[in-house]
Structures are given as structure tokens and as C-alpha cells.
mmCIF file of C-alpha atoms in Angstrom:
data_model
loop_
_atom_site.group_PDB
_atom_site.id
_atom_site.type_symbol
_atom_site.label_atom_id
_atom_site.label_comp_id
_atom_site.label_asym_id
_atom_site.label_seq_id
_atom_site.Cartn_x
_atom_site.Cartn_y
_atom_site.Cartn_z
ATOM 1 C CA LEU A 19 7.987 2.775 -9.202
ATOM 2 C CA GLY A 20 3.770 3.268 -7.988
ATOM 3 C CA TYR A 21 4.182 6.524 -6.016
ATOM 4 C CA LYS A 22 5.318 8.112 -9.873
ATOM 5 C CA VAL A 23 2.364 6.637 -11.479
ATOM 6 C CA ALA A 24 -0.025 6.864 -8.982
ATOM 7 C CA ASP A 25 0.679 11.398 -8.811
ATOM 8 C CA TYR A 26 0.786 11.089 -12.332
ATOM 9 C CA TYR A 27 -2.358 9.835 -12.771
ATOM 10 C CA ASN A 28 -3.369 11.939 -9.386
ATOM 11 C CA LYS A 29 -2.971 15.565 -11.568
ATOM 12 C CA THR A 30 -4.123 14.190 -14.868
ATOM 13 C CA ALA A 31 -7.476 13.481 -12.613
ATOM 14 C CA LYS A 32 -7.369 16.760 -10.714
ATOM 15 C CA MET A 33 -7.259 18.937 -14.018
ATOM 16 C CA LEU A 34 -9.900 16.900 -16.097
ATOM 17 C CA ASN A 35 -11.963 16.908 -12.457
ATOM 18 C CA GLU A 36 -11.252 21.112 -13.213
ATOM 19 C CA ARG A 37 -12.310 20.464 -16.963
ATOM 20 C CA TYR A 38 -15.528 18.669 -16.792
ATOM 21 C CA PHE A 39 -16.056 21.018 -13.688
ATOM 22 C CA SER A 40 -16.534 17.994 -11.126
ATOM 23 C CA ALA A 41 -17.667 19.115 -7.797
ATOM 24 C CA VAL A 42 -14.633 17.828 -6.515
ATOM 25 C CA THR A 43 -12.089 20.395 -5.821
ATOM 26 C CA ALA A 44 -8.768 20.317 -5.667
ATOM 27 C CA LYS A 45 -8.575 21.122 -2.049
ATOM 28 C CA GLN A 46 -10.365 18.296 -0.955
ATOM 29 C CA ASP A 47 -7.680 15.712 -3.630
ATOM 30 C CA LEU A 48 -10.834 13.695 -3.742
ATOM 31 C CA ALA A 49 -10.291 13.665 -8.214
ATOM 32 C CA PHE A 50 -11.237 10.768 -10.193
ATOM 33 C CA LEU A 51 -11.027 8.967 -13.120
ATOM 34 C CA PRO A 52 -14.174 7.916 -14.886
ATOM 35 C CA ILE A 53 -13.581 4.349 -16.082
ATOM 36 C CA GLU A 54 -14.042 4.069 -18.803
ATOM 37 C CA THR A 55 -11.799 6.562 -20.071
ATOM 38 C CA PRO A 56 -8.625 6.079 -21.726
ATOM 39 C CA GLU A 57 -6.758 8.060 -19.542
ATOM 40 C CA ALA A 58 -9.005 5.735 -16.322
ATOM 41 C CA LYS A 59 -7.997 2.686 -18.545
ATOM 42 C CA ALA A 60 -4.146 3.477 -18.444
ATOM 43 C CA TYR A 61 -3.923 3.564 -15.214
ATOM 44 C CA VAL A 62 -5.645 0.244 -14.113
ATOM 45 C CA LYS A 63 -3.414 -1.160 -16.509
ATOM 46 C CA GLU A 64 0.194 0.661 -14.962
ATOM 47 C CA MET A 65 -1.209 0.591 -11.369
ATOM 48 C CA THR A 66 -1.181 -3.232 -12.211
ATOM 49 C CA TYR A 67 2.342 -3.500 -13.735
ATOM 50 C CA CYS A 68 3.791 -1.549 -10.537
ATOM 51 C CA VAL A 69 1.800 -4.029 -8.133
ATOM 52 C CA GLU A 70 3.107 -7.285 -9.747
ATOM 53 C CA PHE A 71 6.590 -5.301 -9.492
ATOM 54 C CA ALA A 72 6.404 -5.113 -6.382
ATOM 55 C CA LEU A 73 5.846 -8.124 -5.817
ATOM 56 C CA ALA A 74 8.159 -9.767 -7.562
ATOM 57 C CA ASN A 75 11.084 -7.961 -5.798
ATOM 58 C CA ARG A 76 8.942 -8.962 -2.176
ATOM 59 C CA LYS A 77 9.141 -12.539 -3.827
ATOM 60 C CA LEU A 78 13.587 -11.559 -4.547
ATOM 61 C CA MET A 79 14.305 -9.407 -1.278
ATOM 62 C CA MET A 80 12.499 -13.194 1.229
ATOM 63 C CA HIS A 81 13.908 -14.990 -1.536
ATOM 64 C CA ARG A 82 17.213 -13.590 -0.196
ATOM 65 C CA MET A 83 16.004 -13.067 3.466
ATOM 66 C CA VAL A 84 15.893 -17.005 3.879
ATOM 67 C CA GLU A 85 19.256 -17.579 1.845
ATOM 68 C CA ALA A 86 20.996 -15.352 4.087
ATOM 69 C CA LEU A 87 19.223 -16.902 7.123
ATOM 70 C CA THR A 88 20.049 -20.368 6.312
ATOM 71 C CA LYS A 89 23.622 -20.080 6.002
ATOM 72 C CA VAL A 90 23.883 -18.824 9.721
ATOM 73 C CA VAL A 91 20.894 -21.120 10.955
ATOM 74 C CA GLY A 92 20.190 -23.734 9.079
ATOM 75 C CA GLU A 93 17.641 -25.252 6.829
ATOM 76 C CA PHE A 94 14.234 -24.331 8.120
ATOM 77 C CA GLU A 95 10.592 -24.275 7.293
ATOM 78 C CA THR A 96 8.791 -20.837 6.343
ATOM 79 C CA ASP A 97 5.102 -19.883 5.734
ATOM 80 C CA GLU A 98 2.956 -18.994 3.079
ATOM 81 C CA ILE A 99 3.897 -15.674 2.073
ATOM 82 C CA ILE A 100 1.811 -12.866 3.316
ATOM 83 C CA ASN A 101 0.836 -9.882 0.744
ATOM 84 C CA LYS A 102 -0.273 -7.204 1.231
ATOM 85 C CA ALA A 103 -0.001 -4.679 -1.077
ATOM 86 C CA HIS A 104 -1.744 -1.465 -0.240
ATOM 87 C CA ASN A 105 -2.227 2.287 -1.865
ATOM 88 C CA PHE A 106 -3.972 0.577 -4.914
ATOM 89 C CA ALA A 107 -7.394 0.278 -6.337
ATOM 90 C CA ALA A 108 -9.631 -3.485 -7.751
ATOM 91 C CA TRP A 109 -12.630 -4.309 -8.641
ATOM 92 C CA GLU A 110 -14.037 -5.834 -5.806
ATOM 93 C CA ASN A 111 -18.164 -7.197 -4.522
ATOM 94 C CA HIS A 112 -19.655 -5.262 -1.612
ATOM 95 C CA TYR A 113 -23.101 -4.806 -0.851
ATOM 96 C CA GLY A 114 -23.967 -6.835 -4.516
ATOM 97 C CA GLU A 115 -22.131 -4.546 -6.289
ATOM 98 C CA ASN A 116 -19.143 -4.786 -8.333
ATOM 99 C CA VAL A 117 -16.874 -1.964 -7.335
ATOM 100 C CA PHE A 118 -13.393 -0.702 -7.818
ATOM 101 C CA VAL A 119 -12.269 -0.103 -4.137
ATOM 102 C CA HIS A 120 -9.277 1.817 -3.732
ATOM 103 C CA ARG A 121 -7.939 1.334 -0.736
ATOM 104 C CA LYS A 122 -5.776 4.664 0.931
ATOM 105 C CA GLY A 123 -3.828 4.109 4.471
ATOM 106 C CA ALA A 124 -5.757 0.097 4.302
ATOM 107 C CA THR A 125 -5.097 -3.069 3.046
ATOM 108 C CA ARG A 126 -7.994 -5.555 2.678
ATOM 109 C CA ALA A 127 -9.160 -7.976 5.528
ATOM 110 C CA ARG A 128 -11.672 -10.575 4.314
ATOM 111 C CA LYS A 129 -12.509 -13.697 6.482
ATOM 112 C CA ASP A 130 -9.344 -15.686 7.865
ATOM 113 C CA GLU A 131 -6.899 -13.393 4.886
ATOM 114 C CA LEU A 132 -3.756 -13.361 6.731
ATOM 115 C CA GLY A 133 -2.176 -9.790 6.770
ATOM 116 C CA MET A 134 0.448 -7.636 8.209
ATOM 117 C CA ILE A 135 0.474 -4.023 10.629
ATOM 118 C CA PRO A 136 3.523 -2.813 10.407
ATOM 119 C CA GLY A 137 4.582 -0.979 13.621
ATOM 120 C CA SER A 138 6.095 2.640 14.537
ATOM 121 C CA GLN A 139 10.168 2.943 14.230
ATOM 122 C CA GLY A 140 11.233 1.141 17.271
ATOM 123 C CA THR A 141 7.482 -0.934 18.073
ATOM 124 C CA CYS A 142 6.525 -4.745 17.152
ATOM 125 C CA SER A 143 4.429 -5.101 14.091
ATOM 126 C CA TYR A 144 1.653 -7.873 13.604
ATOM 127 C CA ILE A 145 0.574 -10.913 12.126
ATOM 128 C CA VAL A 146 -3.267 -10.434 11.684
ATOM 129 C CA ARG A 147 -6.438 -12.184 10.363
ATOM 130 C CA GLY A 148 -8.752 -10.007 8.422
ATOM 131 C CA LEU A 149 -12.702 -10.245 9.941
ATOM 132 C CA GLY A 150 -13.885 -9.486 6.639
ATOM 133 C CA ASN A 151 -16.324 -6.911 8.512
ATOM 134 C CA ALA A 152 -19.087 -5.222 5.664
ATOM 135 C CA ASP A 153 -18.935 -2.038 6.622
ATOM 136 C CA SER A 154 -15.281 -1.482 6.578
ATOM 137 C CA PHE A 155 -15.015 -3.148 2.568
ATOM 138 C CA GLU A 156 -13.011 -5.847 4.533
ATOM 139 C CA SER A 157 -10.055 -3.464 5.126
ATOM 140 C CA CYS A 158 -7.932 -2.650 7.878
ATOM 141 C CA SER A 159 -4.962 -0.665 8.740
ATOM 142 C CA HIS A 160 -2.033 -0.903 6.617
ATOM 143 C CA GLY A 161 0.077 0.561 9.840
ATOM 144 C CA ALA A 162 0.478 1.928 13.050
ATOM 145 C CA GLY A 163 0.455 5.810 11.904
ATOM 146 C CA ARG A 164 3.120 7.583 12.558
ATOM 147 C CA LYS A 165 3.671 11.215 14.225
ATOM 148 C CA MET A 166 5.238 13.231 12.001
ATOM 149 C CA GLY A 167 5.656 12.608 8.181
ATOM 150 C CA ARG A 168 8.941 11.901 6.352
ATOM 151 C CA LYS A 169 10.037 15.381 5.397
ATOM 152 C CA GLN A 170 9.498 17.184 8.877
ATOM 153 C CA ALA A 171 11.951 13.783 11.012
ATOM 154 C CA GLN A 172 14.648 14.577 8.245
ATOM 155 C CA ARG A 173 14.754 17.643 9.972
ATOM 156 C CA ALA A 174 13.547 17.455 12.979
ATOM 157 C CA LEU A 175 14.743 13.939 14.174
ATOM 158 C CA ASN A 176 18.897 13.053 15.173
ATOM 159 C CA LEU A 177 20.279 9.938 13.262
ATOM 160 C CA GLU A 178 22.579 8.789 16.716
ATOM 161 C CA ALA A 179 19.875 9.883 18.982
ATOM 162 C CA ALA A 180 16.864 8.264 17.167
ATOM 163 C CA THR A 181 19.534 5.283 17.025
ATOM 164 C CA ALA A 182 20.453 5.456 20.466
ATOM 165 C CA ALA A 183 16.942 5.433 21.229
ATOM 166 C CA LEU A 184 16.461 2.532 18.969
ATOM 167 C CA ASP A 185 19.400 0.336 20.718
ATOM 168 C CA ALA A 186 17.570 0.597 24.272
ATOM 169 C CA THR A 187 13.830 -0.426 23.017
ATOM 170 C CA GLY A 188 15.147 -4.015 22.850
ATOM 171 C CA VAL A 189 13.518 -3.866 19.540
ATOM 172 C CA VAL A 190 15.940 -3.782 17.142
ATOM 173 C CA HIS A 191 19.283 -5.867 18.173
ATOM 174 C CA ALA A 192 22.774 -4.433 15.570
#
């Protein structure tokens, strides 16, 4: 859902940028919606809905996972949920100004704020604590990156070979 909303408004922004003769070209893929426009207001509202919807889904998945694990290992303690949405924008104050920050490929990392950096397939993920680095707008990576895109991986990789390679790492136990 979030991707569909972002894609729709990115296309809308590109169209409006062309109409307004913006210096931002479609090739740069940096189109923008002036915040006072009806399109920007609609985008913020729909993006916020998508972020809240995703959080509700993660909470439900976590609840069901805890239920399933409890049946196997008995009662256990859990820590607070680390809620780290990515690829969304929010109003924040940086360098004494209120700005709309869009972290593409990053998450917020305020001082001592917990976060997660997922590993690539077959590698470990990490729980991290934010440094609050002002130069990065208090941001950090939200993933390990990957060597190829999803479509390229679907064309190039063999499922059986990839499964065998994951089994060999010992990271994934089936």
C-alpha cells in the first residue's frame, strides 16, 4: 500500500514539476510537491495512514509470534517493540528550522533511540542505538543493501541453490 501511494504521488509531483518548469528533471527522480498544495496535503495524509497501517500489521504479527512461541517454550518476557518505519517523511527540527525530512533508505536515529538494521539474506541483523548525529539529520541505514534488485534476483537465482546456501550458513534453521 505504501509503495502504491508513494508511486502515485511521485508521478503527480513529476507532472506538476514539469508544468511549473522546475529545474528538477524527471531523470533525477527528485520531484517534489510544494507543501501548501492540495496534492502535498493529500500525500501527507495518505502516507501517515500507510505508516499507521504498517505499524498495526507489525503489532499483530508480533502478537501472533509471541503466542506461537509461548506454546512452544512457555511464558517469556518481551521488550518494547522497536518501531522503525522507513521511506516516509515527517516534520522535524534540524539546525533550528522545522523541515520535512524524507529518509529514503534510512531510519531516524536520535540519541539513544533503538533501531534495527536487517542483514542481507543469510547474514545477521543488528539492534542499534542511535547516536543523534546532527550532520546526518539523526539518521542511519535501514538495511544492509543488496547486490541486485528483486526482479534481477528472481531471474538470476535458483531457489534450490539459494535455500541450500542459506542452510549452510547456519543462520537460518528450518
